[in-house]
Amino acid sequence: MSETENARLLSIIIPFFNNEDFLGDSLESLLRQVDDDIEIVLIDDGSTDRSVAVAQRVLDRYPHPHVTFVTQQNGGIANARNVGLQHASGQYVTFLDGDDLLSHHYLSTLRPLLRSGRYELIDFKYHIFKDTPPKDLSPAEPAFSASDFTQGISCLTPLFSRSMWHLWNRVFHRSLLIGESFEPGRRYEDVIFTPFFYFKTRKIGHINHELYFYRDNSLGITRNVKEKDIEDMLFAMQKMLNFAKQHSHDNAIKQLAALMVLNCFNEVKAMSRKLYGYYFYPEKIQVAFRQAALLCNGTAVPRKKVRQMQYAYIDTWLSKIRWMIKK
């Protein structure tokens, strides 16, 4: 990440690829509310449609003095985010995907918290929509809370139980991002990246209001599962397993890591069934699941789930029989 003496308060990184239908609305939702303290970093990841022209038209309509617009050959979303990080110079960094929208209250809500300098990681609620964005309501006064670490990191249990690791509903202090990058060539880069930052700081805040509107796009990765997605989710699981092993003396970390690993396990199960019609687990996946079972045993992860991890071949056998009967 670049360093400047007069850094903007917030850098917003916007990677996009073939988003011509939605990119204009996405950029307008941001540019209508920016001030001089905001830096915008646009990354065109080799679009072959009219996305670049759409972006330029909106930028011309809403001129802003702090815009970096990078065009590059397609390298994947993780690479595009890394390029964005290299160009970002703000005190804080966040992300906006090219088919989503920001609340009208996005910056007015975030700005006082960022200016206070008290928090290094802030997350906020979001709303999923398909065609029509939701009604954009003003946040209530008591919409903010800070993580209470007086009893240790167990205060993060609800967050790790949900295991929703989106990048775009979080703001990171630049100090947390030094030396960090996204895994090139990986999808589900947010699952691989985000959860580990909650172990790096205790200056964490939560905004209990919807500031981000996520478009349920039929072209999104959750709707278009590929075989490699299983590999990438297993990569995320293995990264957390390795992290927990490095901190094997810390039971609190183990408890949280197990919840994230459980989520990865459930995602792999769902992907496998969607791809093959049943729970197909090659030996490599079974080995990873057995490692997950060792971590999750004795934690809040249900015993039934631990057994499914440990004896994944039984899941394969039973689900394949049911699948063949239905065919």
Coordinates of C-alpha atoms in Angstrom, one line a residue:
M1 CA 0.0 0.0 0.0
S2 CA 1.3 3.4 -0.9
E3 CA 2.2 6.0 1.7
T4 CA 1.5 9.7 1.5
E5 CA 2.0 12.5 3.9
N6 CA -1.6 13.8 3.4
A7 CA -3.4 10.5 3.2
R8 CA -7.2 10.6 2.6
L9 CA -9.4 9.4 5.4
L10 CA -10.7 6.4 3.5
S11 CA -9.7 4.5 0.3
I12 CA -12.6 2.7 -1.4
I13 CA -11.3 0.0 -3.8
I14 CA -13.8 -1.0 -6.6
P15 CA -12.7 -4.0 -8.7
F16 CA -15.0 -4.8 -11.6
F17 CA -15.2 -7.2 -14.6
N18 CA -18.0 -7.0 -17.1
N19 CA -20.4 -5.1 -14.9
E20 CA -21.8 -2.7 -17.5
D21 CA -25.4 -3.3 -16.4
F22 CA -24.9 -2.3 -12.7
L23 CA -21.6 -0.4 -12.5
G24 CA -23.1 3.0 -13.2
D25 CA -25.6 2.8 -10.3
S26 CA -22.9 1.4 -8.1
L27 CA -20.5 4.3 -8.7
E28 CA -23.3 6.9 -8.5
S29 CA -24.3 5.6 -5.0
L30 CA -20.7 6.4 -3.9
L31 CA -19.9 9.6 -5.9
R32 CA -23.1 11.3 -4.8
Q33 CA -21.8 11.4 -1.2
V34 CA -18.0 11.7 -1.4
D35 CA -16.0 14.6 -0.1
D36 CA -12.3 15.5 -0.4
D37 CA -11.3 13.1 2.3
I38 CA -12.3 10.0 0.2
E39 CA -10.0 8.3 -2.3
I40 CA -11.5 6.0 -5.0
V41 CA -9.5 3.2 -6.6
L42 CA -11.1 1.7 -9.6
I43 CA -9.7 -1.6 -11.1
D44 CA -10.9 -2.7 -14.5
D45 CA -10.0 -6.4 -14.5
G46 CA -9.9 -6.8 -18.3
S47 CA -13.6 -6.1 -19.0
T48 CA -14.7 -7.0 -22.5
D49 CA -18.1 -5.2 -22.4
R50 CA -18.8 -1.5 -21.9
S51 CA -17.9 -1.3 -18.2
V52 CA -15.0 1.1 -18.7
A53 CA -17.1 3.5 -20.8
V54 CA -19.9 3.3 -18.1
A55 CA -17.4 4.1 -15.4
Q56 CA -15.8 7.0 -17.2
R57 CA -19.2 8.5 -18.0
V58 CA -20.1 8.5 -14.3
L59 CA -16.8 9.9 -13.3
D60 CA -17.3 12.7 -15.9
R61 CA -20.7 13.4 -14.4
Y62 CA -19.4 13.5 -10.8
P63 CA -15.8 14.8 -11.0
H64 CA -13.7 13.8 -7.9
P65 CA -10.1 14.9 -7.4
H66 CA -8.9 11.7 -5.8
V67 CA -9.6 8.9 -8.3
T68 CA -7.1 6.3 -9.5
F69 CA -8.4 4.3 -12.5
V70 CA -6.4 1.2 -13.4
T71 CA -7.1 -1.0 -16.4
Q72 CA -5.4 -4.4 -16.7
Q73 CA -5.6 -7.8 -18.3
N74 CA -7.9 -10.1 -16.5
G75 CA -6.2 -11.6 -13.5
G76 CA -9.1 -12.6 -11.3
I77 CA -10.7 -10.9 -8.4
A78 CA -8.0 -11.6 -5.8
N79 CA -5.4 -10.0 -8.1
A80 CA -7.6 -7.0 -8.8
R81 CA -8.0 -6.4 -5.1
N82 CA -4.2 -6.7 -4.6
V83 CA -3.7 -4.0 -7.3
G84 CA -6.2 -1.9 -5.4
L85 CA -4.3 -2.3 -2.2
Q86 CA -1.1 -1.3 -3.9
H87 CA -2.7 2.0 -5.0
A88 CA -4.7 2.8 -1.8
S89 CA -3.2 5.5 0.4
G90 CA -6.1 6.2 2.8
Q91 CA -5.9 5.9 6.6
Y92 CA -8.6 3.3 6.2
V93 CA -9.5 0.9 3.4
T94 CA -12.7 -0.7 2.3
F95 CA -14.2 -2.3 -0.8
L96 CA -17.2 -1.9 -3.1
D97 CA -18.1 -4.5 -5.7
G98 CA -19.2 -3.2 -9.1
D99 CA -22.7 -4.5 -9.0
D100 CA -23.7 -3.4 -5.4
L101 CA -24.9 -0.2 -3.9
L102 CA -24.1 2.0 -0.9
S103 CA -26.6 3.5 1.5
H104 CA -27.1 7.2 1.3
H105 CA -25.9 7.3 4.9
Y106 CA -22.8 5.2 4.3
L107 CA -20.1 7.9 4.6
S108 CA -22.0 10.1 7.0
T109 CA -22.2 7.1 9.4
L110 CA -18.6 5.9 9.0
R111 CA -16.8 9.3 8.9
P112 CA -17.1 10.2 12.6
L113 CA -15.9 6.7 13.6
L114 CA -13.0 6.8 11.3
R115 CA -12.0 10.4 12.3
S116 CA -12.0 9.3 16.0
G117 CA -9.1 6.9 15.2
R118 CA -10.4 4.6 18.0
Y119 CA -11.1 1.6 15.8
E120 CA -8.9 -0.5 13.5
L121 CA -11.7 -2.8 12.2
I122 CA -15.3 -1.8 11.7
D123 CA -18.1 -4.0 10.3
F124 CA -21.6 -3.1 9.5
K125 CA -24.9 -4.8 8.4
Y126 CA -25.9 -5.2 4.8
H127 CA -29.1 -6.0 2.9
I128 CA -29.4 -8.6 0.1
F129 CA -31.6 -7.6 -2.9
K130 CA -32.3 -9.0 -6.3
D131 CA -33.9 -6.4 -8.5
T132 CA -35.2 -3.5 -6.4
P133 CA -32.9 -1.9 -3.7
P134 CA -34.4 -1.7 -0.2
K135 CA -35.7 1.4 1.4
D136 CA -32.7 3.4 2.6
L137 CA -33.5 4.3 6.2
S138 CA -31.5 6.6 8.5
P139 CA -29.5 4.9 11.2
A140 CA -30.8 5.1 14.7
E141 CA -28.6 6.9 17.3
P142 CA -27.5 3.8 19.3
A143 CA -26.5 1.9 16.2
F144 CA -22.9 1.4 17.2
S145 CA -21.1 -0.9 19.6
A146 CA -17.6 -1.9 20.3
S147 CA -16.4 -5.4 21.0
D148 CA -15.9 -5.9 24.8
F149 CA -12.7 -7.9 25.3
T150 CA -12.8 -7.8 29.1
Q151 CA -13.5 -11.6 29.0
G152 CA -11.1 -12.2 26.1
I153 CA -11.8 -13.0 22.5
S154 CA -14.8 -15.1 23.3
C155 CA -16.8 -11.9 22.7
L156 CA -16.2 -12.7 19.0
T157 CA -18.1 -16.0 19.2
P158 CA -21.3 -14.7 17.6
L159 CA -19.4 -13.3 14.7
F160 CA -17.4 -16.5 14.1
S161 CA -20.6 -18.6 14.4
R162 CA -22.1 -16.6 11.6
S163 CA -18.8 -16.7 9.6
M164 CA -19.9 -14.1 7.1
W165 CA -16.5 -12.8 6.0
H166 CA -17.4 -10.3 3.2
L167 CA -14.9 -7.6 2.6
W168 CA -17.4 -5.0 1.5
N169 CA -19.1 -4.6 4.8
R170 CA -15.9 -3.9 6.7
V171 CA -13.4 -1.1 7.0
F172 CA -9.8 -1.9 7.8
H173 CA -7.2 0.5 9.2
R174 CA -4.2 0.5 6.9
S175 CA -1.9 -0.6 9.7
L176 CA -3.7 -4.0 9.7
L177 CA -3.1 -4.5 6.0
I178 CA 0.6 -4.0 5.9
G179 CA 2.2 -7.1 4.6
E180 CA -1.2 -8.6 3.7
S181 CA -2.5 -9.6 0.3
F182 CA -5.1 -11.8 -1.3
E183 CA -4.2 -15.3 -2.6
P184 CA -3.8 -14.9 -6.4
G185 CA -6.1 -17.1 -8.5
R186 CA -8.4 -17.9 -5.6
R187 CA -12.1 -17.3 -5.4
Y188 CA -13.7 -16.9 -2.0
E189 CA -10.8 -14.6 -1.3
D190 CA -12.8 -13.0 1.5
V191 CA -13.1 -16.3 3.5
I192 CA -9.3 -16.8 3.1
F193 CA -8.6 -13.2 4.1
T194 CA -11.0 -11.6 6.5
P195 CA -11.4 -13.8 9.7
F196 CA -7.7 -13.5 10.6
F197 CA -7.9 -9.7 11.1
Y198 CA -10.2 -10.3 14.1
F199 CA -7.2 -11.9 15.8
K200 CA -4.9 -8.9 15.0
T201 CA -6.7 -6.1 16.9
R202 CA -9.0 -5.5 19.8
K203 CA -10.1 -2.1 18.5
I204 CA -13.2 -3.5 16.8
G205 CA -16.5 -1.7 16.2
H206 CA -19.9 -2.8 14.9
I207 CA -22.5 -0.7 13.2
N208 CA -26.0 -2.2 13.7
H209 CA -27.4 -0.6 10.5
E210 CA -27.5 -1.6 6.9
L211 CA -25.0 0.5 5.0
Y212 CA -24.4 -1.8 2.1
F213 CA -26.8 -3.3 -0.4
Y214 CA -25.6 -6.5 -2.0
R215 CA -27.1 -7.5 -5.3
D216 CA -28.0 -11.2 -5.6
N217 CA -26.6 -11.4 -9.1
S218 CA -27.3 -14.6 -11.1
L219 CA -23.7 -14.3 -12.4
G220 CA -22.2 -14.3 -8.9
I221 CA -19.9 -17.1 -7.7
T222 CA -22.4 -18.4 -5.2
R223 CA -24.8 -19.1 -8.1
N224 CA -22.1 -20.6 -10.3
V225 CA -20.2 -23.2 -8.4
K226 CA -17.1 -24.7 -10.0
E227 CA -14.9 -27.6 -9.0
K228 CA -12.1 -25.3 -8.1
D229 CA -14.4 -23.5 -5.6
I230 CA -14.2 -26.6 -3.4
E231 CA -10.4 -26.4 -3.6
D232 CA -10.4 -22.7 -2.7
M233 CA -12.8 -23.2 0.3
L234 CA -10.5 -26.1 1.5
F235 CA -7.6 -23.7 1.2
A236 CA -9.4 -21.3 3.5
M237 CA -10.1 -24.1 5.9
Q238 CA -6.5 -25.3 5.8
K239 CA -5.3 -21.8 6.5
M240 CA -7.4 -21.6 9.7
L241 CA -6.3 -25.1 10.7
N242 CA -2.7 -24.1 10.4
F243 CA -3.4 -20.9 12.3
A244 CA -5.0 -22.8 15.1
K245 CA -2.1 -25.3 15.2
Q246 CA 0.4 -22.4 15.6
H247 CA -1.7 -21.3 18.6
S248 CA -2.4 -24.7 20.0
H249 CA -1.8 -23.4 23.5
D250 CA -4.7 -21.0 23.2
N251 CA -8.1 -22.6 23.7
A252 CA -10.0 -19.4 23.0
I253 CA -8.5 -19.3 19.5
K254 CA -9.3 -22.9 19.0
Q255 CA -12.9 -22.3 19.9
L256 CA -13.2 -19.5 17.3
A257 CA -11.2 -21.3 14.7
A258 CA -13.4 -24.4 15.0
L259 CA -16.5 -22.3 14.2
M260 CA -14.9 -20.9 11.0
V261 CA -13.7 -24.4 10.0
L262 CA -17.3 -25.7 10.5
N263 CA -18.5 -23.1 8.1
C264 CA -16.0 -24.1 5.5
F265 CA -17.0 -27.7 6.0
N266 CA -20.6 -26.9 5.4
E267 CA -19.8 -24.8 2.3
V268 CA -17.8 -27.7 0.8
K269 CA -20.6 -30.1 1.5
A270 CA -23.1 -27.8 -0.3
M271 CA -20.8 -27.2 -3.2
S272 CA -20.1 -30.9 -3.6
R273 CA -23.8 -31.8 -3.7
K274 CA -24.5 -29.0 -6.2
L275 CA -21.8 -30.1 -8.5
Y276 CA -22.1 -33.9 -8.3
G277 CA -25.6 -34.5 -6.9
Y278 CA -24.2 -36.1 -3.8
Y279 CA -21.4 -35.6 -1.3
F280 CA -18.4 -36.6 -3.4
Y281 CA -15.2 -36.4 -1.3
P282 CA -11.9 -37.6 -2.9
E283 CA -9.2 -38.8 -0.5
K284 CA -7.6 -35.3 -0.3
I285 CA -10.8 -33.8 1.0
Q286 CA -11.3 -36.6 3.5
V287 CA -7.8 -36.0 4.9
A288 CA -8.7 -32.3 5.3
F289 CA -12.0 -33.2 7.0
R290 CA -10.2 -35.5 9.4
Q291 CA -7.9 -32.7 10.4
A292 CA -10.9 -30.4 10.9
A293 CA -12.5 -33.1 13.1
L294 CA -9.4 -33.1 15.4
L295 CA -9.6 -29.3 15.8
C296 CA -13.4 -29.2 16.3
N297 CA -13.6 -32.1 18.8
G298 CA -14.3 -30.7 22.3
T299 CA -15.5 -27.3 21.0
A300 CA -18.9 -25.8 20.4
V301 CA -19.1 -27.6 17.1
P302 CA -21.9 -30.2 17.3
R303 CA -20.7 -33.8 17.7
K304 CA -22.8 -34.8 14.7
K305 CA -20.8 -32.4 12.6
V306 CA -17.5 -33.7 14.0
R307 CA -18.5 -37.3 13.1
Q308 CA -19.4 -36.2 9.6
M309 CA -15.9 -34.7 9.2
Q310 CA -14.2 -37.7 10.7
Y311 CA -16.2 -40.3 8.7
A312 CA -16.8 -38.4 5.5
Y313 CA -16.8 -41.5 3.4
I314 CA -20.0 -42.6 5.1
D315 CA -21.7 -39.4 4.0
T316 CA -20.5 -40.1 0.4
W317 CA -21.8 -43.6 0.5
L318 CA -25.2 -42.8 1.9
S319 CA -25.8 -39.7 -0.2
K320 CA -24.7 -41.5 -3.4
I321 CA -27.3 -44.2 -2.7
R322 CA -30.0 -41.7 -2.2
W323 CA -28.9 -39.8 -5.4
M324 CA -29.0 -43.1 -7.5
I325 CA -32.4 -44.0 -6.2
K326 CA -33.8 -40.6 -7.2
K327 CA -32.3 -40.8 -10.7

